[in-house]
Short mmCIF file of C-alpha atoms in Angstrom, two decimals:
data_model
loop_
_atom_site.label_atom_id
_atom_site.label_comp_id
_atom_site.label_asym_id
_atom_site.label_seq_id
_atom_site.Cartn_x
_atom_site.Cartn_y
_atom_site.Cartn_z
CA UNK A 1 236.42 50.11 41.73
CA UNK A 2 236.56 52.89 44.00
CA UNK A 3 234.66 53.49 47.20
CA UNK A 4 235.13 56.31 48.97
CA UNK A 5 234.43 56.79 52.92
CA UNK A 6 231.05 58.99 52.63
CA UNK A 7 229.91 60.47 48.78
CA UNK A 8 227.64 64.26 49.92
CA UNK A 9 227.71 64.99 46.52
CA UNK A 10 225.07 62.30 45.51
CA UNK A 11 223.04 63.02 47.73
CA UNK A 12 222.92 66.13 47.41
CA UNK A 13 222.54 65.65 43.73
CA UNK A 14 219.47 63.83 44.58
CA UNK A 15 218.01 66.80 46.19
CA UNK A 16 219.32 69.93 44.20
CA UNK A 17 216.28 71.24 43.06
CA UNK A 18 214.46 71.66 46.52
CA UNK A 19 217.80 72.21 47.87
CA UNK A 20 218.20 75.69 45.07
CA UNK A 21 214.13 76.39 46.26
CA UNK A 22 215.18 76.39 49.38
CA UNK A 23 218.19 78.63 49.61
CA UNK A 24 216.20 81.16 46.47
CA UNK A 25 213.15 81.80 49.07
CA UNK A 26 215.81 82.65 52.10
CA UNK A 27 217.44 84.88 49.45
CA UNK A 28 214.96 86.66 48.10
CA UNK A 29 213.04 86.71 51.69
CA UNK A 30 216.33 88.70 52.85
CA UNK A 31 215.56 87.04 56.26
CA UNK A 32 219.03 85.33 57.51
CA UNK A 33 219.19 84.80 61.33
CA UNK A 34 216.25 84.06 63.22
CA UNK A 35 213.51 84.19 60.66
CA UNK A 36 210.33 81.44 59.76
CA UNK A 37 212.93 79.56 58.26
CA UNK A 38 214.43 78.31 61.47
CA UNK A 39 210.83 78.54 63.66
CA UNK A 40 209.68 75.96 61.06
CA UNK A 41 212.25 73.86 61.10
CA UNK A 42 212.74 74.11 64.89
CA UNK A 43 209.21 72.87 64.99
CA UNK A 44 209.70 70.16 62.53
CA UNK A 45 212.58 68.72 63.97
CA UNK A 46 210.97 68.60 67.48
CA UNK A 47 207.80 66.99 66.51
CA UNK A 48 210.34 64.22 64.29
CA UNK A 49 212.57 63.31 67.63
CA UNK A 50 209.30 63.28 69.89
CA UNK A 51 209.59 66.62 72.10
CA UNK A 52 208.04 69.78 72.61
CA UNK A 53 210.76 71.84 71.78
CA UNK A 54 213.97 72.14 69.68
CA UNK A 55 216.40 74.94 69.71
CA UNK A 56 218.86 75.68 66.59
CA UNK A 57 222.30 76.88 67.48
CA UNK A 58 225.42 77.23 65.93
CA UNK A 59 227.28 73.43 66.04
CA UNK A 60 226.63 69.87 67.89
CA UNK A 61 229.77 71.64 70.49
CA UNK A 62 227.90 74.13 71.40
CA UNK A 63 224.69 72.92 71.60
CA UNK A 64 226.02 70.46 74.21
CA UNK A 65 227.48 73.33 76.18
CA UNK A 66 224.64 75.29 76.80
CA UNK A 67 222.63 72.75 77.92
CA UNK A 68 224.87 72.82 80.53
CA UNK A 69 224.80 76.04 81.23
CA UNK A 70 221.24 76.27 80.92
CA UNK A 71 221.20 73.67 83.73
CA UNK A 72 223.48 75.97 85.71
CA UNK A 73 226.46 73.23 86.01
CA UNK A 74 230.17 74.77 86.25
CA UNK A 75 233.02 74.98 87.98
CA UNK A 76 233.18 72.61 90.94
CA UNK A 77 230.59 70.25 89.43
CA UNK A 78 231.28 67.12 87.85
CA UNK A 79 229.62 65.32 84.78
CA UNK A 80 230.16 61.81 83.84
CA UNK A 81 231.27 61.61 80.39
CA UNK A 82 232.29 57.67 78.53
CA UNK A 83 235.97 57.19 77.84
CA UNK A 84 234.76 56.04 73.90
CA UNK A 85 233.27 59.22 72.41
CA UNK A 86 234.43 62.06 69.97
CA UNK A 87 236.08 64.79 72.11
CA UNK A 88 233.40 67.56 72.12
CA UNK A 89 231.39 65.51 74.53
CA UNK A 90 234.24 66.02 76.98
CA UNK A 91 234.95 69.71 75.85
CA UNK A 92 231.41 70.66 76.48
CA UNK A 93 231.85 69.95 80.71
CA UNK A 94 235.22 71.63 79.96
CA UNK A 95 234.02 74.87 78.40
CA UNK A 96 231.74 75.62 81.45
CA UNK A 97 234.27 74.56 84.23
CA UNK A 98 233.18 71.97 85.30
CA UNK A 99 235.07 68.03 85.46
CA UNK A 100 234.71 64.99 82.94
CA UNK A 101 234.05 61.83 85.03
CA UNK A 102 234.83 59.02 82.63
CA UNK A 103 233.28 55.51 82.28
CA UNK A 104 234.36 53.29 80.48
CA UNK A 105 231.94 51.04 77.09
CA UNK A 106 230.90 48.41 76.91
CA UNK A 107 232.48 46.09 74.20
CA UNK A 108 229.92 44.84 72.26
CA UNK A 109 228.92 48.28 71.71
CA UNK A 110 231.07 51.11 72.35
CA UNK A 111 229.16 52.93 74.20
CA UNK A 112 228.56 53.76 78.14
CA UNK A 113 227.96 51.22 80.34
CA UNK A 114 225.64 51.61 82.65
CA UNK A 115 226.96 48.92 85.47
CA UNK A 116 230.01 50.84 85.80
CA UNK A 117 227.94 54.67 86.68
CA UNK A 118 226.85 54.02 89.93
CA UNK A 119 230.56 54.09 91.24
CA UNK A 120 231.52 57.30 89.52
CA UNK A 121 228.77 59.39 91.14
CA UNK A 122 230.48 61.81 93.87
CA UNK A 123 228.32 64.73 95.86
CA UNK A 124 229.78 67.03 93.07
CA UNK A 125 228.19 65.05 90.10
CA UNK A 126 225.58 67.16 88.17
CA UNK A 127 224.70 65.53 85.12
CA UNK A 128 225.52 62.37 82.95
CA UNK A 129 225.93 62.73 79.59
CA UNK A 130 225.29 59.77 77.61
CA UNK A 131 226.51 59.62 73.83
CA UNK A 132 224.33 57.59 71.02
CA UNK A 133 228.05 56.56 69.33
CA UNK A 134 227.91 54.98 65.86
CA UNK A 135 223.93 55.89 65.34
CA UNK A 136 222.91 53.33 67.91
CA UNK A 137 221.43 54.66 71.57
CA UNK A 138 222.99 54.41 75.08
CA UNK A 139 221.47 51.59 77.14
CA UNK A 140 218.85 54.62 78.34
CA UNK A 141 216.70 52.73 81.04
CA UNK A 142 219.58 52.03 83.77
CA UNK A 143 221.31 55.30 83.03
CA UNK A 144 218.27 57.11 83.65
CA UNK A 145 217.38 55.35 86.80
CA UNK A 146 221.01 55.77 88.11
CA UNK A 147 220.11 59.62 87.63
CA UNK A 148 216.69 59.84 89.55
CA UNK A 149 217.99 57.93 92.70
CA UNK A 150 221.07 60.54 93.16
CA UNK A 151 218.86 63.57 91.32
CA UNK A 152 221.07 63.70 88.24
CA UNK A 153 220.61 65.27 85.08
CA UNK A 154 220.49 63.26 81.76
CA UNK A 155 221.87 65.05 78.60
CA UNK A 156 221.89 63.20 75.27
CA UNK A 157 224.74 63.60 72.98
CA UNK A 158 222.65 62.45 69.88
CA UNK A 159 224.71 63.89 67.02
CA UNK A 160 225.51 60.56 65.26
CA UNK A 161 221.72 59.27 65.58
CA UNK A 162 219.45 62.04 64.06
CA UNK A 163 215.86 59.14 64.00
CA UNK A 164 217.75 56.38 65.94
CA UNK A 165 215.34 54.85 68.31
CA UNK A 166 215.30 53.31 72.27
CA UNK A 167 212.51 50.99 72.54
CA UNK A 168 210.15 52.61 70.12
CA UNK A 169 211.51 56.54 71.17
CA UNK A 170 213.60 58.59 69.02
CA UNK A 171 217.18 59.75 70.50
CA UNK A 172 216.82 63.10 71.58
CA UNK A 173 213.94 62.40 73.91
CA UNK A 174 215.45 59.82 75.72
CA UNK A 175 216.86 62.40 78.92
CA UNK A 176 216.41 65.25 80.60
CA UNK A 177 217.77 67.21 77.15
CA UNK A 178 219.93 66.46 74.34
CA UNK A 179 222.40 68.04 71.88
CA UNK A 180 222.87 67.03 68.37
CA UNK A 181 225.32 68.42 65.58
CA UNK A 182 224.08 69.27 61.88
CA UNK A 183 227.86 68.80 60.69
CA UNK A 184 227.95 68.25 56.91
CA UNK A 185 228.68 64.44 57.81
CA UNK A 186 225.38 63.32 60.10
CA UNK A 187 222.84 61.18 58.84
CA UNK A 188 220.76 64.91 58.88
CA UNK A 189 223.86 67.22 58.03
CA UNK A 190 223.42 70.83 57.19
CA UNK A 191 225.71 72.60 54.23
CA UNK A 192 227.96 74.06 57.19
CA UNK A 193 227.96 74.04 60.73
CA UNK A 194 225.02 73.77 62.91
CA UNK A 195 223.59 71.81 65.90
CA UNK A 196 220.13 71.86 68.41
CA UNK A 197 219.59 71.44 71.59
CA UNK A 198 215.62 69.18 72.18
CA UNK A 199 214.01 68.79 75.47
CA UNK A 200 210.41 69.03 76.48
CA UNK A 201 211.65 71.89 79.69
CA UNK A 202 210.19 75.10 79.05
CA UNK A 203 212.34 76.81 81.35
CA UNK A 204 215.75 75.05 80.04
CA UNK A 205 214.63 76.31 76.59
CA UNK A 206 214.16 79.64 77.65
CA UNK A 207 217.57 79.79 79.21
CA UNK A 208 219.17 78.36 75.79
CA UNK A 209 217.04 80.64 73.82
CA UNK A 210 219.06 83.40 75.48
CA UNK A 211 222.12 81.88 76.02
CA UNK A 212 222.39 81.26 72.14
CA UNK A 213 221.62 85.11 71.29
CA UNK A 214 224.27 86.91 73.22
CA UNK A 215 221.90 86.48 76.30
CA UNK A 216 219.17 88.51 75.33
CA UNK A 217 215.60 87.90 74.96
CA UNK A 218 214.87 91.41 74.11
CA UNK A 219 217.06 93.36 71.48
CA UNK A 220 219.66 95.16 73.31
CA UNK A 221 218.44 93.77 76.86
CA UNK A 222 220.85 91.60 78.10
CA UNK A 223 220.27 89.53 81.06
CA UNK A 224 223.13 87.06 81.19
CA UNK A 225 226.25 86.69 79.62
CA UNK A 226 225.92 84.71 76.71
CA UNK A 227 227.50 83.31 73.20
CA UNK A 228 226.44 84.19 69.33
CA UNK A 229 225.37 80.47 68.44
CA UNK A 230 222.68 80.79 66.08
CA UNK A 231 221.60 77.89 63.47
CA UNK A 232 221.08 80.83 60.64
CA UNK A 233 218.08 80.92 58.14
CA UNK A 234 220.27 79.27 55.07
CA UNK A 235 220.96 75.69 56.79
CA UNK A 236 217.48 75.65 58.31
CA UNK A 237 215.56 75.84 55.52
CA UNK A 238 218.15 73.47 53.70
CA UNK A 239 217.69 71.07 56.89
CA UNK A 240 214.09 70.90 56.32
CA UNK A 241 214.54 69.80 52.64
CA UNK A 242 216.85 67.05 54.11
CA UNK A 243 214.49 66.35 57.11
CA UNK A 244 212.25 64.77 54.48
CA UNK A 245 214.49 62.29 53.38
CA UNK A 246 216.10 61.26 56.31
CA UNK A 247 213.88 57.86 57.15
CA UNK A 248 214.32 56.87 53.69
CA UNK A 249 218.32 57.44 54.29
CA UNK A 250 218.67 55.90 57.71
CA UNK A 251 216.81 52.61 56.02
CA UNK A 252 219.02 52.18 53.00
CA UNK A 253 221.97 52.98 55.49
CA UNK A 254 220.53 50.00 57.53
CA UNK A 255 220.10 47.84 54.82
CA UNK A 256 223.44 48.18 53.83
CA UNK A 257 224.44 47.76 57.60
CA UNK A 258 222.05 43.90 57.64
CA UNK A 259 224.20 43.32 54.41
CA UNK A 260 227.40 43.69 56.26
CA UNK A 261 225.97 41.59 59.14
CA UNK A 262 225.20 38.78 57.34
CA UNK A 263 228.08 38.58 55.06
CA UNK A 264 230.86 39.70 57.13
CA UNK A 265 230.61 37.40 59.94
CA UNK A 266 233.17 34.76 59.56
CA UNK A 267 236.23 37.29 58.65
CA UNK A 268 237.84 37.21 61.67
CA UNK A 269 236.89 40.98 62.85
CA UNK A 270 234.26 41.98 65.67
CA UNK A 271 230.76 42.85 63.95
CA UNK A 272 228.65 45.74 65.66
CA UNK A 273 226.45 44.16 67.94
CA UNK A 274 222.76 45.54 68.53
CA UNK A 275 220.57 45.12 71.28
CA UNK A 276 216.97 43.77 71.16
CA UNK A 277 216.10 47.41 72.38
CA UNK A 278 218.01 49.23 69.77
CA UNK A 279 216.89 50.42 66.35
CA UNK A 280 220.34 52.17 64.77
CA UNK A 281 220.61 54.75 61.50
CA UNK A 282 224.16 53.44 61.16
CA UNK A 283 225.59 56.66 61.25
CA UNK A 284 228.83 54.27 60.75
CA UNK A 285 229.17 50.83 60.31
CA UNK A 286 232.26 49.62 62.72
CA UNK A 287 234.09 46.88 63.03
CA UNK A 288 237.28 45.61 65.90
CA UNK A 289 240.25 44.09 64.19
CA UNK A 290 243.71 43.39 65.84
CA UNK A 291 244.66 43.71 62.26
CA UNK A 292 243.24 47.12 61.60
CA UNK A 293 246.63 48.31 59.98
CA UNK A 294 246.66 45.90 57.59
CA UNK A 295 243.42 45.75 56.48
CA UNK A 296 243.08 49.39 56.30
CA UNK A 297 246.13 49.52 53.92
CA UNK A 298 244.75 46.01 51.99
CA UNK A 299 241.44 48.35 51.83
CA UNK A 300 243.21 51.36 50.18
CA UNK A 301 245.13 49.66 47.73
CA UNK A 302 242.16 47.80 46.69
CA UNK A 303 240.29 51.69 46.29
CA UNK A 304 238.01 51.32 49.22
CA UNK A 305 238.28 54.23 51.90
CA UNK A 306 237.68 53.68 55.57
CA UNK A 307 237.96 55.92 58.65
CA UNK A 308 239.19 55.11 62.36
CA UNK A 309 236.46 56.60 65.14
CA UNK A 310 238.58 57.71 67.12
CA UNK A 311 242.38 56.75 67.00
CA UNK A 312 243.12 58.89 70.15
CA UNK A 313 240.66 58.64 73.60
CA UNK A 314 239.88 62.03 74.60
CA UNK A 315 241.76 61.09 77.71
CA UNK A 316 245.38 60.54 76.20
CA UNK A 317 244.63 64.14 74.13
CA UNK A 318 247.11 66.88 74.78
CA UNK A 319 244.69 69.15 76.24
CA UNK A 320 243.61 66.61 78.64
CA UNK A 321 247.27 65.41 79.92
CA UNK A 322 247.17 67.15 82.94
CA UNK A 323 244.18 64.85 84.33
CA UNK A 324 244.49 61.84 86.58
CA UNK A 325 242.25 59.55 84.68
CA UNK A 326 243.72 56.26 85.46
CA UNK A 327 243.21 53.35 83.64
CA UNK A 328 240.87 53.20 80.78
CA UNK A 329 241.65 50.05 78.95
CA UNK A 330 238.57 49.41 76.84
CA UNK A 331 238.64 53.07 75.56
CA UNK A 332 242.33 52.64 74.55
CA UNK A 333 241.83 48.99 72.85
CA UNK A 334 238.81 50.09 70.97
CA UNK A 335 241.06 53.07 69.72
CA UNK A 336 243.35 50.31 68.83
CA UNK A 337 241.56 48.14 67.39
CA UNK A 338 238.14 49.82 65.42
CA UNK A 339 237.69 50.63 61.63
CA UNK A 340 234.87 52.25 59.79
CA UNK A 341 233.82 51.02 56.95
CA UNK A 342 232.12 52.97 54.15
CA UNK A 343 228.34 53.27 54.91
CA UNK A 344 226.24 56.06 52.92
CA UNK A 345 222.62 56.29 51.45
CA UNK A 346 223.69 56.40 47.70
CA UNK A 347 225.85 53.33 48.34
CA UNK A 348 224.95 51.33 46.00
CA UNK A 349 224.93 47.48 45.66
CA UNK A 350 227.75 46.63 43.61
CA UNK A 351 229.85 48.88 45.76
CA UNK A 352 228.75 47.16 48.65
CA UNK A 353 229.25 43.61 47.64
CA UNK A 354 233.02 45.22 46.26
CA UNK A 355 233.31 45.99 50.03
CA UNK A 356 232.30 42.42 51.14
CA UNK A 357 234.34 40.47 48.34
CA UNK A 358 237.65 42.55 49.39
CA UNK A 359 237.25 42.37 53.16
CA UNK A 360 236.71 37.95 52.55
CA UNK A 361 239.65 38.26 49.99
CA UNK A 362 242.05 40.22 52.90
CA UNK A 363 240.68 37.46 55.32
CA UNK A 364 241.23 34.85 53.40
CA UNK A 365 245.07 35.97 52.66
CA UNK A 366 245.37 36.07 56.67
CA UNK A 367 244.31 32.35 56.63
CA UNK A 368 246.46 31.46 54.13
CA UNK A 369 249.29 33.15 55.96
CA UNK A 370 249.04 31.52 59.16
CA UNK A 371 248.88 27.81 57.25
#
């Protein structure tokens, strides 16, 4: 049998015939950037994560940088950033001039930990950005308190938990602001690029609003310098096709994920771990081997593809080796040691219990080994 890593093509399958509505009416509408396509779905997205307003721009990188800028942090500032995370989080504070402050995950869950904040706030820090990893939230409470008492600002990186929830909230309302990515590969992935900034601040919205469109408000007026990062009329009306289906999506991803959980447990590898608090959309189901190698290789020749998120910490990245970072050894043993496994909404059950049956048969090999 053969598994592969993600399969777009089903789903998309699954939707082709709103999906060819869709893009017809933006054709024959000869409305591409800026049009009711994108107000609607700007609108519709908002009201799904829980805020007032949602702004579509032109990737999950960009929308993270101005948010930033909309907040006015550059160079001299410093925003703290977790060691475990994909490397736009990081390039975002980059891009505007200001500093990365790193903290290190937790374990159980790869993502920031909140006990270890407190001691990486300077006079210059601005902002922490907290990153949903995996499709599960950021312990948002304690990171959020840590930001009133030194007048911080929270940013969500939410672009791997499109309808992930924090204690009954979506992610994406969870902070001051957020950023999410529409990348081909999210739970709510567009047919291309494209990304949103949510927040329920008027005035940051305004500033993004301009900041997206070359910083004008008014054609041919503009008042700051700004980018070309537009979320154009094709993807958003495509987006709100796929909008519809994303609950039903995130819940066959999770029960895929409870399948995992309760099969998987006695293999020898580290299962994700969720907190009472958290309600995930398994944007990836992860796992921590000190085998990873070989069961990545036992995977593949067995037909199943899996992914590693991320082999390389953003801090031991070329364009970062001229930083004093220190050490960062959960970052670096997570990027040691994690391995996705495949986790998609067409996924269906034989595939899954193929997935199961070879992962027991590579563990039981191990055992037999070390006899």
């Amino acid at each position: 049998m053969k598994v592969p890593f993600l399969d777009l093509k089903a789903s998309h399958n699954e939707l082709e015939a709103q999906l060819n509505v869709a893009f017809q009416k933006v054709l024959k509408s000869g409305l591409f950037i800026m049009g009711p396509e994108l107000d609607a779905f700007e609108a519709e997205f908002a009201d799904y994560c829980g805020v007032k307003y949602c702004v579509g721009v032109g990737n999950g990188l960009e929308a993270l940088h101005l948010v930033l800028r909309a907040y006015g942090i550059g160079p001299g500032d410093e925003v703290i950033v977790p060691t475990n995370t994909f490397i736009a989080t990081w390039l975002a504070v980059s891009q505007c001039g200001a500093t990365p402050v790193p903290v290190e995950p937790r374990i159980d869950t790869s993502n920031i930990d909140p006990a270890l904040i407190s001691a990486a706030v300077t006079s210059r820090t601005r902002a922490i950005m907290a990153v949903h990893l995996y499709g599960q939230t950021a312990d948002m409470d304690p990171i959020n308190e840590i930001a009133a008492m030194h007048g911080l600002v929270v940013i969500e990186d939410a672009a791997q938990a499109q309808g992930a929830r924090y204690k009954g909230r979506r992610a994406g309302s969870l902070g001051h602001a957020a950023g999410t990515s529409f990348y081909p590969g999210k739970n709510l992935g567009a047919l291309g690029d494209g990304g949103a900034v949510l927040t329920n601040d008027k005035a940051i919205v305004d500033k993004v609003r301009r900041l997206r469109n070359y910083g004008s408000e008014t054609k041919y007026q503009h008042d700051v310098i700004g980018y070309n990062s537009r979320l154009d009329e094709v993807q958003a009306a495509l987006l709100r096709v796929k909008l519809g289906k994303l609950d039903a999506w995130n819940c066959r991803r999770a029960e895929i994920a409870r399948t995992f959980l309760g099969q998987l447990h006695d293999c020898g590898m580290e299962l994700p771990h969720v907190p009472d608090w958290a309600d995930p959309v398994w944007h990836l189901f992860v796992i921590r081997s000190p085998e990873r190698a070989a069961l990545q290789s036992f995977l593949q020749a067995n037909g199943i593809a899996s992914m590693i998120h991320y082999p390389i910490p953003p801090h031991q990245q070329g364009c970062y080796a001229e930083g004093r970072w220190g050490e960062l050894p959960i970052a670096e043993r997570l990027s040691r040691e994690v391995l996705s496994l495949p986790i998609y909404p067409t996924m269906n059950t034989k595939e899954v219990a193929y997935v199961i049956e070879m992962i027991k048969n590579f563990a039981q090999l191990g055992l037999m080994t070390r006899m």
